[in-house]
XYZ file of C-alpha atoms in Angstrom:
741
model
C -20.239 35.104 -20.302
C -22.630 35.975 -17.499
C -23.405 34.873 -14.001
C -26.729 33.171 -14.620
C -28.043 29.650 -14.492
C -26.938 26.928 -12.149
C -23.957 28.907 -10.871
C -25.813 32.121 -10.057
C -26.374 30.970 -6.461
C -22.692 31.615 -5.783
C -23.377 35.331 -5.985
C -24.865 34.961 -2.502
C -22.236 36.477 -0.163
C -22.958 33.875 2.549
C -22.223 31.036 0.146
C -19.186 32.681 -1.414
C -17.692 33.321 2.016
C -17.618 29.545 2.625
C -15.331 28.880 -0.328
C -13.349 32.046 -1.166
C -10.289 32.957 0.860
C -9.281 36.628 0.608
C -5.553 37.295 0.205
C -3.522 40.136 1.630
C -2.760 41.466 -1.849
C -6.470 42.028 -2.566
C -6.877 38.951 -4.733
C -8.994 35.907 -3.898
C -8.152 32.213 -3.857
C -10.373 29.181 -4.228
C -10.000 25.395 -4.355
C -12.314 23.363 -6.583
C -13.087 19.727 -7.144
C -12.965 19.148 -10.905
C -14.774 16.256 -12.593
C -13.842 14.788 -15.950
C -10.091 15.403 -16.140
C -8.861 12.450 -18.187
C -5.638 13.386 -19.972
C -2.828 15.924 -20.044
C -4.148 17.646 -23.173
C -7.445 18.377 -21.480
C -5.596 19.849 -18.490
C -3.580 22.048 -20.856
C -6.695 23.318 -22.648
C -8.370 24.051 -19.325
C -5.299 25.925 -18.130
C -5.269 28.066 -21.294
C -9.001 28.817 -21.044
C -8.741 29.884 -17.403
C -5.697 32.101 -17.982
C -7.619 33.876 -20.732
C -10.261 35.030 -18.239
C -9.980 38.624 -16.991
C -8.388 38.886 -13.563
C -7.026 35.323 -13.318
C -3.386 35.427 -12.184
C -2.614 31.850 -11.186
C -3.973 28.416 -12.093
C -2.828 25.119 -10.604
C -4.586 21.944 -11.811
C -3.876 18.547 -10.241
C -5.484 15.947 -12.510
C -4.593 13.036 -10.243
C -6.290 14.602 -7.207
C -9.130 16.035 -9.354
C -8.495 19.478 -7.893
C -7.760 22.968 -9.101
C -6.643 26.105 -7.299
C -7.327 29.532 -8.768
C -6.063 32.989 -7.733
C -7.887 35.947 -9.296
C -9.147 39.497 -8.837
C -12.799 39.144 -7.690
C -13.715 42.670 -8.775
C -12.911 41.720 -12.385
C -14.372 38.212 -12.459
C -17.363 36.807 -10.533
C -17.271 33.291 -9.138
C -20.187 32.063 -11.308
C -18.270 33.176 -14.417
C -15.262 31.193 -13.270
C -17.421 28.084 -12.795
C -19.012 28.654 -16.219
C -15.525 28.507 -17.748
C -14.957 25.057 -16.271
C -18.310 23.868 -17.596
C -17.497 25.224 -21.065
C -14.248 23.245 -21.000
C -16.210 20.033 -20.472
C -15.214 19.474 -16.832
C -17.617 20.715 -14.189
C -16.133 22.222 -11.042
C -17.514 22.439 -7.535
C -16.039 24.860 -4.978
C -14.582 23.321 -1.834
C -14.738 24.814 1.620
C -12.152 27.505 2.169
C -10.128 25.389 4.596
C -9.197 23.183 1.651
C -7.274 26.090 0.133
C -4.633 25.614 2.817
C -3.397 22.345 1.385
C -0.655 21.368 3.797
C -0.147 18.059 2.051
C 0.639 19.798 -1.227
C 2.954 22.228 0.561
C 4.764 19.340 2.221
C 5.226 17.536 -1.085
C 6.459 20.694 -2.839
C 8.890 21.452 -0.029
C 10.305 17.921 -0.103
C 10.666 18.033 -3.893
C 12.488 21.382 -3.812
C 14.956 20.124 -1.229
C 15.521 16.977 -3.279
C 16.137 18.962 -6.489
C 18.579 21.331 -4.784
C 20.490 18.398 -3.330
C 20.522 16.599 -6.675
C 21.752 19.575 -8.710
C 24.437 20.433 -6.167
C 25.516 16.803 -5.811
C 26.067 16.501 -9.579
C 28.160 19.659 -9.639
C 30.218 18.684 -6.595
C 30.864 15.248 -8.110
C 32.246 17.018 -11.186
C 34.729 18.941 -9.045
C 35.589 15.792 -7.100
C 36.131 13.846 -10.312
C 38.689 16.393 -11.466
C 40.608 16.095 -8.198
C 40.301 12.296 -7.964
C 41.789 11.602 -11.392
C 44.655 13.980 -10.666
C 44.081 16.415 -13.518
C 45.049 19.322 -11.326
C 48.297 17.625 -10.339
C 49.724 19.011 -13.575
C 49.006 22.602 -12.492
C 49.820 24.604 -9.421
C 48.520 24.129 -5.882
C 46.187 27.130 -6.043
C 44.020 25.394 -8.662
C 43.373 22.485 -6.276
C 42.391 25.003 -3.614
C 40.026 26.695 -6.078
C 38.174 23.427 -6.721
C 37.916 22.826 -3.000
C 36.382 26.247 -2.438
C 33.986 25.703 -5.340
C 32.967 22.378 -3.770
C 32.422 24.091 -0.410
C 30.221 26.793 -1.920
C 28.199 24.232 -3.865
C 27.734 21.927 -0.856
C 26.698 24.725 1.512
C 23.081 24.907 0.118
C 22.780 21.149 0.555
C 23.682 21.367 4.244
C 21.861 24.626 4.979
C 18.681 23.902 2.990
C 18.277 20.335 1.758
C 19.479 18.716 4.996
C 17.395 21.025 7.195
C 14.661 18.375 7.913
C 17.335 16.050 9.325
C 18.868 18.801 11.441
C 15.461 19.882 12.786
C 14.563 16.271 13.488
C 17.844 15.714 15.334
C 17.119 18.726 17.556
C 13.679 17.310 18.417
C 15.208 13.943 19.223
C 17.761 15.544 21.535
C 15.062 17.574 23.304
C 12.941 14.460 23.888
C 16.013 12.357 24.723
C 15.042 9.773 22.132
C 17.858 9.444 19.591
C 16.708 8.394 16.143
C 17.910 8.240 12.575
C 17.842 12.042 12.229
C 20.557 12.311 14.868
C 22.914 9.904 13.110
C 22.287 11.532 9.725
C 22.894 14.995 11.168
C 26.073 13.922 12.947
C 27.418 12.389 9.750
C 26.561 15.499 7.709
C 27.820 18.075 10.236
C 31.024 16.256 11.138
C 31.940 15.463 7.552
C 31.084 18.934 6.277
C 32.862 20.603 9.204
C 36.026 18.578 8.676
C 35.933 19.386 4.955
C 35.533 23.114 5.636
C 38.467 22.991 8.062
C 40.588 21.202 5.470
C 39.631 23.741 2.810
C 40.481 26.721 5.021
C 43.834 25.192 6.072
C 44.639 24.105 2.526
C 45.553 20.557 3.547
C 43.862 17.284 4.482
C 41.002 15.417 2.865
C 37.630 16.933 1.911
C 34.339 15.028 1.677
C 31.969 17.469 0.023
C 30.968 14.881 -2.567
C 30.120 12.375 0.174
C 27.985 14.918 2.048
C 25.961 16.025 -0.975
C 25.456 12.496 -2.298
C 24.501 11.223 1.158
C 21.799 13.878 1.575
C 20.488 13.505 -1.981
C 20.080 9.727 -1.890
C 18.462 9.775 1.531
C 16.036 12.514 0.449
C 15.162 10.417 -2.594
C 14.212 7.482 -0.361
C 12.139 9.744 1.873
C 10.400 11.291 -1.120
C 9.190 7.867 -2.261
C 7.870 7.205 1.260
C 6.179 10.623 1.358
C 4.296 10.029 -1.898
C 2.993 6.704 -0.603
C 1.920 8.308 2.687
C 0.015 11.089 0.938
C -1.787 8.603 -1.278
C -3.179 6.798 1.794
C -5.187 9.843 2.925
C -6.965 10.430 -0.373
C -10.162 8.471 0.317
C -11.323 10.490 3.301
C -10.663 13.782 1.521
C -12.420 12.569 -1.616
C -15.491 11.692 0.437
C -15.573 15.131 2.028
C -14.949 16.886 -1.290
C -17.892 15.119 -2.927
C -20.446 16.513 -0.491
C -22.011 19.606 -2.100
C -22.138 22.975 -0.396
C -25.561 23.881 -1.804
C -28.950 22.284 -1.303
C -32.501 22.893 -2.533
C -34.653 23.007 0.601
C -38.418 22.784 0.295
C -40.301 25.545 2.101
C -43.599 25.161 3.956
C -45.527 26.405 0.888
C -43.853 23.805 -1.341
C -41.435 26.166 -3.074
C -37.691 25.558 -3.248
C -34.916 27.748 -1.904
C -31.166 27.344 -2.395
C -29.376 27.251 0.945
C -25.915 26.232 2.199
C -25.852 22.503 2.931
C -24.319 23.284 6.323
C -27.537 25.072 7.329
C -29.715 21.991 6.820
C -31.327 20.718 10.015
C -32.769 17.301 10.879
C -36.315 17.191 9.581
C -35.720 19.546 6.643
C -37.022 18.355 3.291
C -34.598 18.550 0.376
C -35.025 18.030 -3.340
C -32.126 16.439 -5.236
C -32.333 16.924 -8.990
C -31.631 14.216 -11.527
C -27.856 13.769 -11.652
C -27.480 15.847 -8.488
C -25.399 15.002 -5.446
C -27.109 14.262 -2.140
C -26.156 17.108 0.254
C -26.915 15.344 3.555
C -27.692 11.949 5.049
C -31.411 11.316 5.164
C -34.436 9.155 4.409
C -35.889 8.870 0.896
C -39.509 10.083 0.876
C -40.188 9.914 -2.857
C -40.565 6.856 -5.044
C -37.699 4.433 -5.601
C -34.601 5.902 -7.254
C -31.252 4.620 -8.400
C -28.172 6.153 -6.797
C -24.468 5.937 -7.498
C -22.687 5.336 -4.163
C -19.303 4.488 -5.683
C -17.504 7.142 -3.674
C -18.250 5.514 -0.329
C -19.175 1.943 -1.242
C -16.706 1.353 -4.059
C -19.517 -0.343 -6.021
C -19.579 0.911 -9.612
C -23.122 -0.299 -10.329
C -26.015 1.934 -9.254
C -28.112 0.772 -6.304
C -31.885 1.018 -6.151
C -33.181 2.685 -2.992
C -36.827 2.352 -1.954
C -38.996 4.848 -0.081
C -37.971 4.848 3.582
C -34.374 3.777 2.920
C -31.450 6.009 3.785
C -29.378 7.984 1.295
C -25.841 9.067 2.124
C -24.308 12.461 1.427
C -22.045 12.391 -1.610
C -24.045 9.792 -3.548
C -25.434 10.807 -6.949
C -29.124 10.471 -7.824
C -29.711 8.856 -11.223
C -32.939 8.948 -13.194
C -35.782 10.858 -11.560
C -35.354 13.541 -8.853
C -35.512 12.513 -5.199
C -37.170 13.992 -2.115
C -35.116 13.572 1.050
C -35.847 14.112 4.749
C -32.603 15.227 6.393
C -31.203 13.251 9.321
C -27.537 14.365 9.431
C -25.802 17.285 7.751
C -22.432 19.009 7.746
C -19.844 17.340 9.965
C -22.317 14.641 11.062
C -22.670 12.953 7.657
C -21.136 9.590 6.833
C -18.756 11.267 4.376
C -17.502 13.640 7.061
C -17.029 10.742 9.466
C -14.924 8.940 6.856
C -12.813 12.063 6.481
C -12.270 12.268 10.237
C -11.436 8.573 10.305
C -8.757 9.065 7.660
C -7.460 11.988 9.715
C -7.271 9.782 12.790
C -5.187 7.304 10.802
C -2.749 10.006 9.685
C -2.413 11.363 13.225
C -1.853 7.896 14.638
C 0.947 7.247 12.155
C 2.707 10.342 13.465
C 2.465 9.146 17.071
C 4.524 6.775 19.126
C 5.572 3.667 17.231
C 7.354 0.591 18.601
C 9.668 0.809 15.597
C 10.871 4.187 16.864
C 11.982 2.623 20.127
C 13.840 -0.100 18.237
C 15.522 2.549 16.084
C 16.559 4.445 19.244
C 18.323 1.380 20.616
C 19.911 0.819 17.211
C 21.171 4.426 17.108
C 22.783 4.130 20.521
C 24.660 1.031 19.363
C 25.784 2.834 16.197
C 27.099 5.795 18.177
C 28.947 3.497 20.565
C 30.466 1.589 17.637
C 31.538 4.861 16.005
C 33.282 6.039 19.176
C 35.051 2.695 19.595
C 36.219 2.802 15.965
C 37.590 6.330 16.412
C 39.411 5.377 19.621
C 40.931 2.286 18.012
C 42.268 4.227 15.015
C 43.561 7.036 17.226
C 45.736 4.394 18.883
C 46.715 2.709 15.592
C 46.918 5.569 13.073
C 45.598 9.029 13.957
C 45.416 10.090 10.295
C 42.789 7.451 9.482
C 40.640 7.798 12.618
C 38.239 10.405 11.241
C 37.647 8.653 7.904
C 36.975 5.309 9.574
C 34.662 6.784 12.209
C 32.603 8.703 9.612
C 32.389 5.621 7.392
C 31.051 3.539 10.300
C 28.582 6.278 11.249
C 27.258 6.487 7.696
C 27.265 2.768 6.887
C 25.530 1.791 10.129
C 23.015 4.669 10.026
C 19.639 2.985 10.732
C 17.796 4.768 7.930
C 16.851 1.558 6.167
C 15.890 -0.002 9.500
C 13.665 2.925 10.471
C 12.130 3.474 7.005
C 11.052 -0.141 6.547
C 7.826 -0.010 8.553
C 6.661 3.538 7.589
C 7.154 2.784 3.894
C 5.315 -0.534 4.036
C 2.594 0.837 6.339
C 1.750 3.821 4.156
C 1.488 1.536 1.145
C -0.741 -0.880 3.114
C -3.081 1.915 4.224
C -3.389 3.231 0.672
C -4.158 -0.243 -0.710
C -6.766 -0.940 1.961
C -8.417 2.439 1.407
C -8.686 1.606 -2.290
C -10.331 -1.713 -1.385
C -12.885 -0.142 0.920
C -11.206 -0.631 4.299
C -10.324 2.451 6.335
C -7.823 1.917 9.139
C -8.426 4.174 12.140
C -5.602 2.638 14.167
C -2.645 1.554 11.994
C -1.038 -0.427 14.821
C -4.079 -2.698 14.710
C -2.670 -4.223 11.506
C 0.115 -5.782 13.573
C -2.461 -7.533 15.753
C -4.637 -8.442 12.763
C -1.736 -10.356 11.228
C -1.592 -12.490 14.415
C -5.338 -12.922 15.057
C -6.475 -16.517 15.683
C -9.896 -15.908 17.303
C -12.734 -13.874 15.720
C -16.031 -13.025 17.411
C -18.884 -11.966 15.095
C -22.218 -10.322 15.780
C -25.170 -11.765 13.855
C -27.854 -9.264 12.879
C -26.498 -6.648 10.486
C -23.031 -8.198 10.471
C -23.341 -11.776 9.239
C -27.052 -11.671 8.407
C -29.400 -9.120 6.877
C -33.063 -9.015 8.008
C -36.225 -8.274 6.029
C -39.963 -8.320 6.708
C -42.419 -10.064 4.406
C -45.930 -8.627 3.978
C -47.537 -11.783 5.399
C -45.194 -11.886 8.407
C -47.223 -9.355 10.443
C -49.427 -10.983 13.108
C -52.006 -8.663 14.754
C -52.610 -9.653 18.388
C -55.506 -7.318 19.214
C -58.979 -7.410 17.791
C -59.709 -4.760 15.164
C -56.073 -3.964 14.464
C -55.180 -4.339 10.796
C -51.654 -5.436 9.755
C -51.112 -2.155 7.912
C -52.041 -0.117 11.005
C -49.722 -2.208 13.165
C -46.863 -1.743 10.705
C -47.481 2.026 10.556
C -47.201 2.348 14.348
C -44.165 0.103 14.529
C -42.459 1.992 11.703
C -42.902 5.242 13.634
C -40.647 3.808 16.360
C -38.355 1.816 14.069
C -37.397 4.849 11.970
C -35.794 6.398 15.036
C -33.323 3.497 15.390
C -30.331 2.317 13.385
C -30.608 -1.323 14.463
C -30.803 -3.640 11.421
C -34.110 -5.160 12.556
C -35.609 -1.699 12.973
C -34.307 -0.652 9.563
C -35.922 -3.709 7.965
C -39.231 -2.936 9.632
C -39.099 0.750 8.679
C -38.304 -0.095 5.060
C -41.405 -2.300 4.883
C -43.714 0.710 5.430
C -43.701 2.988 2.344
C -45.920 5.775 3.661
C -45.676 8.557 6.195
C -45.596 7.761 9.913
C -46.844 9.691 12.950
C -44.319 11.571 15.060
C -42.665 9.660 17.925
C -42.162 11.698 21.129
C -40.025 10.973 24.183
C -38.015 8.331 22.401
C -35.854 6.019 24.530
C -33.679 3.164 23.283
C -32.640 0.290 25.540
C -29.632 -1.599 24.185
C -30.368 -5.216 23.178
C -34.019 -4.788 24.265
C -35.994 -2.292 22.174
C -37.475 1.184 21.645
C -40.183 3.048 23.516
C -41.931 6.309 22.634
C -45.295 8.076 22.649
C -47.087 7.775 19.291
C -50.551 9.232 18.638
C -50.928 9.938 22.342
C -50.162 6.461 23.716
C -46.965 4.886 24.987
C -45.674 2.121 22.737
C -42.834 -0.315 23.019
C -41.165 -2.248 20.185
C -38.551 -4.952 20.736
C -38.096 -8.189 22.595
C -41.369 -9.589 23.962
C -40.299 -9.319 27.599
C -39.265 -5.677 27.065
C -42.413 -4.720 25.164
C -44.748 -6.314 27.736
C -43.012 -4.999 30.864
C -45.425 -2.027 31.447
C -48.476 -4.274 31.168
C -47.073 -6.913 33.507
C -48.114 -9.659 31.138
C -45.941 -12.579 30.125
C -45.057 -13.235 26.530
C -46.917 -16.119 24.856
C -44.816 -18.827 23.274
C -46.073 -17.892 19.817
C -44.207 -14.576 19.835
C -40.839 -15.893 21.035
C -38.055 -14.641 18.781
C -40.209 -11.942 17.168
C -40.319 -8.161 17.338
C -43.315 -7.357 19.506
C -45.287 -4.097 19.500
C -47.194 -3.431 22.734
C -48.835 -0.698 24.748
C -49.791 -0.417 28.415
C -52.638 -2.918 27.929
C -50.561 -5.660 26.323
C -49.421 -6.892 22.900
C -50.572 -5.235 19.700
C -48.749 -7.152 16.960
C -45.841 -9.477 16.344
C -43.444 -9.061 13.426
C -41.772 -12.246 12.249
C -38.631 -10.762 10.710
C -36.692 -13.155 8.482
C -32.913 -13.237 8.165
C -30.476 -14.544 5.589
C -26.671 -14.648 5.600
C -24.905 -11.896 3.721
C -23.876 -12.943 0.227
C -20.154 -12.700 1.036
C -20.341 -13.990 4.637
C -19.810 -17.700 3.920
C -16.761 -17.148 1.693
C -15.240 -14.698 4.167
C -15.640 -17.038 7.135
C -14.313 -19.987 5.142
C -11.229 -18.001 4.153
C -10.620 -16.926 7.751
C -10.959 -20.481 9.030
C -8.577 -21.733 6.344
C -6.094 -19.155 7.613
C -6.194 -20.609 11.123
C -8.753 -18.256 12.713
C -11.448 -19.735 14.948
C -14.789 -18.085 14.097
C -17.362 -17.612 16.883
C -20.888 -16.188 16.613
C -22.381 -14.356 19.605
C -25.776 -12.640 19.374
C -28.465 -11.222 21.617
C -31.081 -13.044 19.558
C -32.771 -16.331 20.497
C -30.779 -19.546 20.376
C -32.959 -20.945 17.592
C -32.344 -17.985 15.272
C -28.631 -17.910 16.081
C -28.347 -21.643 15.459
C -29.986 -21.263 12.033
C -27.523 -18.638 10.845
C -24.575 -20.492 12.390
C -25.560 -23.669 10.580
C -25.926 -21.865 7.259
C -22.435 -20.367 7.614
C -20.681 -23.456 8.973
C -19.996 -21.937 12.394
C -19.708 -24.599 15.091
C -19.147 -22.305 18.083
C -22.044 -19.950 18.765
C -24.046 -18.459 21.627
C -27.475 -16.803 21.839
C -29.051 -14.353 24.254
C -25.696 -12.654 24.756
C -25.580 -9.226 26.395
C -22.754 -6.769 25.627
C -21.062 -7.886 28.870
C -21.367 -11.544 27.812
C -19.648 -10.845 24.473
C -16.851 -9.007 26.249
C -16.461 -11.931 28.650
C -16.048 -14.325 25.706
C -13.217 -12.170 24.343
C -11.516 -11.900 27.711
C -11.685 -15.654 28.179
C -10.148 -16.220 24.744
C -7.366 -13.730 25.498
C -6.674 -15.461 28.813
C -6.092 -18.649 26.821
C -3.436 -16.891 24.753
C -5.528 -16.006 21.713
C -5.194 -12.779 19.736
C -8.798 -11.624 19.347
C -10.823 -9.900 16.650
C -14.352 -8.513 17.178
C -16.664 -7.634 14.266
C -19.973 -5.834 14.754
C -22.205 -2.987 13.680
C -24.440 -2.024 16.592
C -24.104 0.144 19.668
C -24.428 -2.979 21.806
C -21.253 -4.278 20.118
C -19.190 -1.282 21.285
C -17.851 -2.949 24.497
C -16.654 -5.972 22.545
C -15.142 -3.805 19.803
C -13.280 -1.756 22.394
C -12.135 -4.815 24.327
C -10.737 -6.891 21.444
C -7.107 -6.795 20.341
C -8.368 -5.538 16.979
C -11.913 -4.664 15.918
C -13.856 -3.993 12.738
C -17.213 -2.327 12.097
C -19.343 -2.033 8.992
C -19.974 1.412 7.538
C -23.695 0.720 7.877
C -23.231 0.368 11.634
C -23.931 2.894 14.363
C -21.682 5.843 15.163
C -20.785 4.279 18.520
C -19.662 1.033 16.883
C -17.549 2.914 14.345
C -15.992 5.065 17.066
C -14.670 1.966 18.866
C -13.498 0.109 15.747
C -9.929 -0.060 14.473
C -11.083 -0.919 10.939
C -14.091 0.414 9.056
C -15.459 -1.711 6.211
C -16.530 1.284 4.132
C -18.228 -0.770 1.426
C -20.416 -2.547 3.972
C -19.039 -5.929 2.862
C -17.377 -8.534 5.053
C -14.867 -9.569 2.399
C -13.019 -6.345 3.193
C -12.061 -8.069 6.437
C -10.242 -10.793 4.544
C -8.524 -8.171 2.402
C -7.311 -6.452 5.566
C -6.033 -9.739 6.964
C -4.057 -10.478 3.799
C -2.569 -6.996 3.651
C -1.689 -7.127 7.368
C 0.220 -10.369 6.866
C 1.975 -8.986 3.789
C 2.903 -5.909 5.806
C 4.406 -8.013 8.592
C 6.350 -10.099 6.063
C 7.744 -7.068 4.217
C 8.760 -5.384 7.488
C 10.620 -8.525 8.560
C 12.298 -8.656 5.142
C 13.401 -5.034 5.336
C 14.839 -5.368 8.812
C 16.663 -8.565 7.959
C 18.123 -6.792 4.930
C 19.169 -3.817 7.059
C 20.806 -5.952 9.729
C 22.513 -8.170 7.158
C 23.852 -5.165 5.287
C 25.244 -3.672 8.496
C 26.879 -6.942 9.573
C 28.566 -7.153 6.183
C 29.598 -3.530 5.683
C 30.451 -2.271 9.185
C 33.577 -4.449 9.652
C 35.011 -3.139 6.368
C 34.176 0.446 7.363
C 35.743 -0.002 10.803
C 38.868 -1.437 9.175
C 39.213 1.736 7.111
C 38.495 -0.026 3.821
C 35.365 2.006 2.959
C 35.751 5.737 2.165
C 32.928 8.025 3.362
C 31.634 8.662 -0.167
C 31.203 4.928 -0.816
C 29.574 4.476 2.595
C 27.063 7.205 1.695
C 26.170 5.448 -1.559
C 25.753 2.094 0.186
C 23.602 3.400 3.034
C 21.351 5.472 0.767
C 20.954 2.643 -1.725
C 20.045 0.325 1.156
C 17.357 2.785 2.310
C 15.954 3.055 -1.206
C 15.815 -0.742 -1.504
C 13.687 -1.177 1.630
C 11.358 1.671 0.618
C 10.789 0.152 -2.826
C 10.329 -3.257 -1.224
C 7.654 -1.771 1.037
C 5.715 -0.659 -2.038
C 5.196 -4.321 -2.961
C 2.484 -4.628 -0.308
C -0.873 -5.283 -1.963
C 0.531 -6.169 -5.382
C -1.213 -9.541 -5.290
C -4.664 -9.657 -6.817
C -7.543 -9.099 -4.363
C -10.185 -11.703 -3.800
C -11.188 -14.519 -1.504
C -9.760 -17.958 -1.666
C -12.323 -20.599 -2.319
């Protein structure tokens, strides 16, 4: 095996430094994205092949996450040879950036599993000792044998309290420091008090011991949390997958036409890149070669290839099928769409860890539980001092708000994972609460409900001697510098090269101005384009895109629009669900009316500025409505920020996405209906879980306070209740996706 061929580029120290993390023991570590892992036998064969390589000391393959982590001696094995081994096993591997080696999510899952296993093994052993004492077997032998079993139970329970229960103890300390009691405090009190009393009874040689209750309590609660943790980790997979798919290498074309392999992070706007057949696009950019088919399944969710024409944009992470492609770079590194999706997923995970209204409810619940526990202890101290401790611990354990507090996190993590799988990324999880209650939705038109295009015969020259092709070439030079849907349609209509635009300025809702071929041009609304010339717009160009210079109009572009394929079904489904749909656009009233009529929208408004759209939302909110705003342009940002919940299409501008709570990653409006359905399911499941928790407490607490429930049975009941609500939360999204007719 040698380091030649496609993998030889990784011999470059600059490239290797991006992916290899040196270890203190002199070895190296790398994380790789592995394609083609389909079954356990293939994983086993790959593991055997890698371990047979010289210098490899550790291999960890995660088929579900499509990742592998390798530790090896770099002086004995070169990175290209390691990649060749993956290729020989029939599953190509691509190195990931070195920060991916520090997989905190994997470490968190492993830590939780170890604590669960320790608690489970110890709980089984302690239950064996308890069983012997409960059935009275040792009553036939001397007193020292009973003491021996108690000491064995203490020694076996100690790891559960010191290790497995440590997350609860650490959480209780944080809650005390922030003066916000939560479920960790009640769990810790139950564990510490019960274990302490049992240790005291063991040392004295008399009284009851509850080691079995402690170990079982911790084990069952950790089991419920482990289920919740797995669901939470699954919800962050989409953003990481998008980032992983972006290659680290690119073939940049030099000035003399030759190709050089460079790190994708070093690509700059304006660089020209060649993407080989079957290669992955390393950066966002504009296609400059002939039409190609690309697989955008990673970001769009669409399994069928899409045909992209010259002048259209390609996204990093998509795969070029058929012939090679030439790309002019627009965004690279952390500015690509894939990187933005990764950051959006990160925002969702951070938001879930922040302040939650459910936490405040749990705090109030905890305070009531503690008060009830104290009252129970005081009552039994007056009635029968010997039963006070058992009754108080039973109340503390039975009424522990674990099920109450776990209901929303469990259901929410499941909802986020389901939505991510259906092409909807949630930047602000709390927005799902508002989405379930939305009854007023404001939509933008161009790029959101309608898609524009320009026919060849829709170009009207307005100056003598100007050919339609020349007018389109000049207009495309300005349009290619904008992300507005109308500009994109105009740019896509010109297949050739365009002159450079200098001094570009974009005026929201009006148009673009720049210097092209030495003269100042304006493209946009007629009144905007004609402002420098002081001329008024003729009636014939109303509602068109007008190109003009300082002397007056040059050409008019009659851009056509048609509703998105899924727009009518989405709006119909929303209206059937009680949501009033409103269309507000900066376009002319005639064009807005046409789209509104085609989509069955009765409430619409044209010539709306960003402030006008925001005013519509504020008026609706003043009337008691819960509002939703949907858009894709920078001019929609005020409305998106001002609505109770907002959604933007992935094809929209960065500013629109930054202000949106939901991102429709597949660029389809039906994702909005999916989010609405999941939000309502989430609200229903949360209500179910809390009703179950409250009902269980109302039923069990009186028996515990009366001394009829021993601590070990209380632990089983509380933990089983927590597991029930977690499993119930995993029902979110089980119904089949799709729009109602």
